[in-house]
Amino acid sequence: MPESAEEVYARVVAQVGEDGHLPMPPMGDWDIFPWVVVDGEIAPRSLRPPSDEEPRWGESPDKPCGSCAGFDPDTVVWEDDVWVLTHHGKPSGLPLVLTLHPRDHLDLGELTDDQASQLGRITNRLVRIVENLPNIGRVHTMRIGDGGSHLHQWFVARTARLTHVLGSPTLDWDDVLPPGPEHVWRADLRTVAEKLANWGGQGGS
Ligand SMILES: [Zn+2]
């Protein structure tokens, strides 16, 4: 069962106190991060002039596709003949962060109608499964795809009633909040795998 808002909050307070600040994630290394501190105030970063787009992973010989090289079996939550659902190897700040990939090297916009239909059905089931876990408020799902050209759709679960963690900044909190217990995270992954496998495919190792 995912942790409650009270359990997450208590862990943060134990680390930094009630009004304390958690450690800064390495956003200073992200030159795409849009905010910067100027004279003690947060301000939008200066906009760089236009330039050529960088090739994404899988679009250049020196940037091979990691997904086509094979999914690490230790990260596979569920799979069938066409799709693979993975996690990122260890707990992070949010209760569950999963990505769904086609086995073939395809991006969104390149799927057949059948593949697109499968993606829609799996998305709908997965959101229902995770949102029905105790203490989960919502699952945000998105495809960004600016880094890798092999489709990877995100499923980002947030804790119910932890109402500071809301909306599109939820993903930033994943790097800020201290990760929860690994045994809780693994039990939730097993529940997701079992419930998805009720429709088809199989859970990972
Ligand atoms: Zn690929």
XYZ file of C-alpha atoms and ligand atoms in Angstrom:
206
model
C 0.000 0.000 0.000
C 1.468 3.412 -0.922
C 2.329 5.662 1.996
C -0.259 8.131 3.260
C 0.226 11.899 3.020
C 0.869 11.894 6.785
C 3.662 9.308 6.445
C 5.340 11.239 3.612
C 5.007 14.510 5.519
C 6.399 12.967 8.729
C 9.458 11.717 6.840
C 10.106 15.183 5.413
C 9.640 16.870 8.815
C 11.995 14.323 10.426
C 14.624 15.303 7.877
C 14.333 19.093 7.744
C 11.734 20.224 10.314
C 8.282 21.710 9.701
C 9.375 24.753 7.708
C 12.684 23.377 6.491
C 13.838 23.073 2.909
C 14.739 19.736 1.399
C 18.064 19.545 -0.479
C 18.093 21.100 -3.923
C 18.068 18.532 -6.748
C 20.777 18.999 -9.423
C 18.690 21.467 -11.416
C 21.681 23.759 -11.787
C 23.029 21.150 -14.220
C 19.876 21.276 -16.347
C 20.349 24.120 -18.810
C 16.741 23.599 -19.947
C 15.433 24.437 -16.464
C 13.499 27.690 -17.005
C 14.139 29.352 -13.618
C 17.230 30.955 -12.172
C 17.920 32.984 -9.008
C 18.754 36.644 -9.765
C 19.539 38.951 -6.834
C 17.862 36.517 -4.458
C 14.663 36.326 -6.512
C 13.539 33.525 -8.779
C 13.326 34.734 -12.385
C 12.929 33.121 -15.813
C 16.287 32.134 -17.302
C 17.494 34.262 -20.227
C 16.195 32.758 -23.478
C 18.943 31.518 -25.758
C 18.758 32.375 -29.485
C 17.385 29.685 -31.867
C 19.710 26.819 -32.897
C 19.512 23.429 -34.605
C 17.733 20.703 -32.650
C 20.083 18.080 -31.176
C 19.524 14.484 -32.356
C 17.641 12.464 -29.780
C 18.814 9.069 -28.499
C 18.164 6.637 -31.355
C 18.566 9.276 -34.069
C 22.339 9.329 -34.495
C 25.073 6.626 -34.681
C 26.780 8.098 -31.624
C 23.481 8.217 -29.705
C 22.097 4.651 -30.026
C 18.648 3.762 -28.728
C 18.840 2.340 -25.221
C 15.384 0.752 -25.476
C 16.306 -1.149 -28.650
C 19.464 -2.383 -26.873
C 17.101 -4.208 -24.513
C 15.176 -3.417 -21.342
C 16.889 -4.292 -18.077
C 14.817 -7.240 -16.805
C 15.175 -5.949 -13.246
C 13.163 -2.854 -14.229
C 10.321 -4.605 -16.075
C 7.002 -4.310 -14.230
C 4.802 -5.913 -16.900
C 5.107 -6.857 -20.575
C 3.338 -8.461 -23.491
C 4.355 -9.124 -27.096
C 4.133 -5.446 -28.066
C 4.602 -3.341 -24.904
C 6.951 -3.149 -21.909
C 6.211 -1.249 -18.672
C 9.289 -0.324 -16.636
C 10.286 1.472 -13.442
C 13.542 3.310 -12.799
C 15.297 0.807 -10.590
C 14.695 2.342 -7.169
C 12.090 4.341 -5.259
C 11.945 8.083 -5.860
C 10.061 10.944 -4.226
C 6.663 10.067 -5.689
C 4.884 6.782 -4.917
C 5.175 5.323 -8.446
C 6.810 6.598 -11.653
C 6.465 4.196 -14.598
C 7.148 4.349 -18.339
C 5.452 2.344 -21.095
C 7.426 1.546 -24.263
C 6.633 -0.338 -27.484
C 9.132 -3.113 -28.199
C 9.607 -1.785 -31.747
C 11.406 1.496 -32.338
C 8.376 3.716 -32.837
C 7.525 7.196 -31.620
C 4.073 8.552 -30.932
C 2.636 9.467 -34.323
C 4.158 6.363 -35.929
C 1.935 3.735 -34.313
C -0.525 1.728 -36.378
C -4.163 2.146 -35.451
C -4.011 -1.220 -33.682
C -0.938 -0.198 -31.670
C -2.519 3.160 -30.835
C -5.640 1.350 -29.668
C -3.539 -0.921 -27.451
C -1.750 2.106 -26.004
C -5.071 3.715 -25.160
C -6.419 0.586 -23.506
C -3.266 -0.048 -21.454
C -3.151 3.630 -20.437
C -6.764 3.531 -19.293
C -6.262 0.296 -17.324
C -3.001 1.392 -15.760
C -4.404 4.729 -14.611
C -7.424 2.950 -13.116
C -5.228 0.379 -11.339
C -2.832 2.914 -9.822
C -5.522 5.458 -8.917
C -7.351 2.674 -7.045
C -4.333 1.958 -4.849
C -4.818 3.371 -1.330
C -3.421 6.888 -0.797
C -2.962 7.675 -4.500
C -4.628 10.941 -5.512
C -3.997 10.938 -9.263
C -1.787 9.510 -11.995
C -0.462 12.072 -14.476
C 0.363 10.581 -17.862
C 2.431 12.243 -20.576
C 4.662 11.741 -23.561
C 7.482 14.268 -23.841
C 10.081 12.602 -26.051
C 12.643 15.403 -26.355
C 15.445 13.142 -25.085
C 14.760 9.736 -26.636
C 13.106 8.931 -29.975
C 11.727 5.568 -28.778
C 8.236 6.222 -27.397
C 8.144 6.182 -23.593
C 4.884 7.304 -22.022
C 5.125 8.429 -18.409
C 2.756 7.494 -15.588
C 3.429 9.655 -12.526
C 1.442 8.905 -9.368
C 1.040 11.501 -6.629
C -0.016 11.016 -3.020
C -3.617 11.807 -2.103
C -4.111 14.795 0.227
C -0.454 15.853 -0.033
C -1.944 18.880 -1.698
C 1.265 20.827 -2.140
C 2.327 18.204 -4.711
C -0.127 18.988 -7.483
C -0.315 19.672 -11.208
C 2.574 19.827 -13.650
C 5.238 20.615 -10.952
C 4.506 17.155 -9.490
C 7.361 15.774 -11.589
C 9.827 18.237 -10.005
C 8.819 16.999 -6.541
C 9.919 13.499 -7.595
C 13.519 14.757 -7.347
C 12.934 16.730 -4.131
C 10.935 14.484 -1.773
C 12.941 11.793 0.045
C 12.201 8.316 -1.383
C 9.914 6.057 0.644
C 10.678 2.503 1.848
C 11.750 0.112 -0.931
C 9.594 -2.789 0.338
C 6.465 -0.593 0.063
C 7.403 0.448 -3.480
C 8.107 -3.153 -4.559
C 4.809 -4.400 -3.113
C 2.935 -1.698 -5.055
C 4.776 -2.641 -8.266
C 3.729 -6.280 -7.757
C 0.102 -5.220 -7.292
C 0.195 -3.189 -10.513
C 1.793 -6.095 -12.410
C -0.750 -8.619 -11.139
C -3.729 -6.444 -11.970
C -2.439 -5.612 -15.469
C -1.741 -9.317 -16.083
C -5.389 -10.055 -15.312
C -6.110 -8.601 -18.773
C -3.099 -10.091 -20.554
C 0.666 -10.099 -20.727
C 2.736 -11.002 -17.690
C 4.384 -9.388 -14.699
C 8.144 -8.857 -14.673
C 10.680 -10.618 -12.480
Zn 14.498 2.161 -30.046
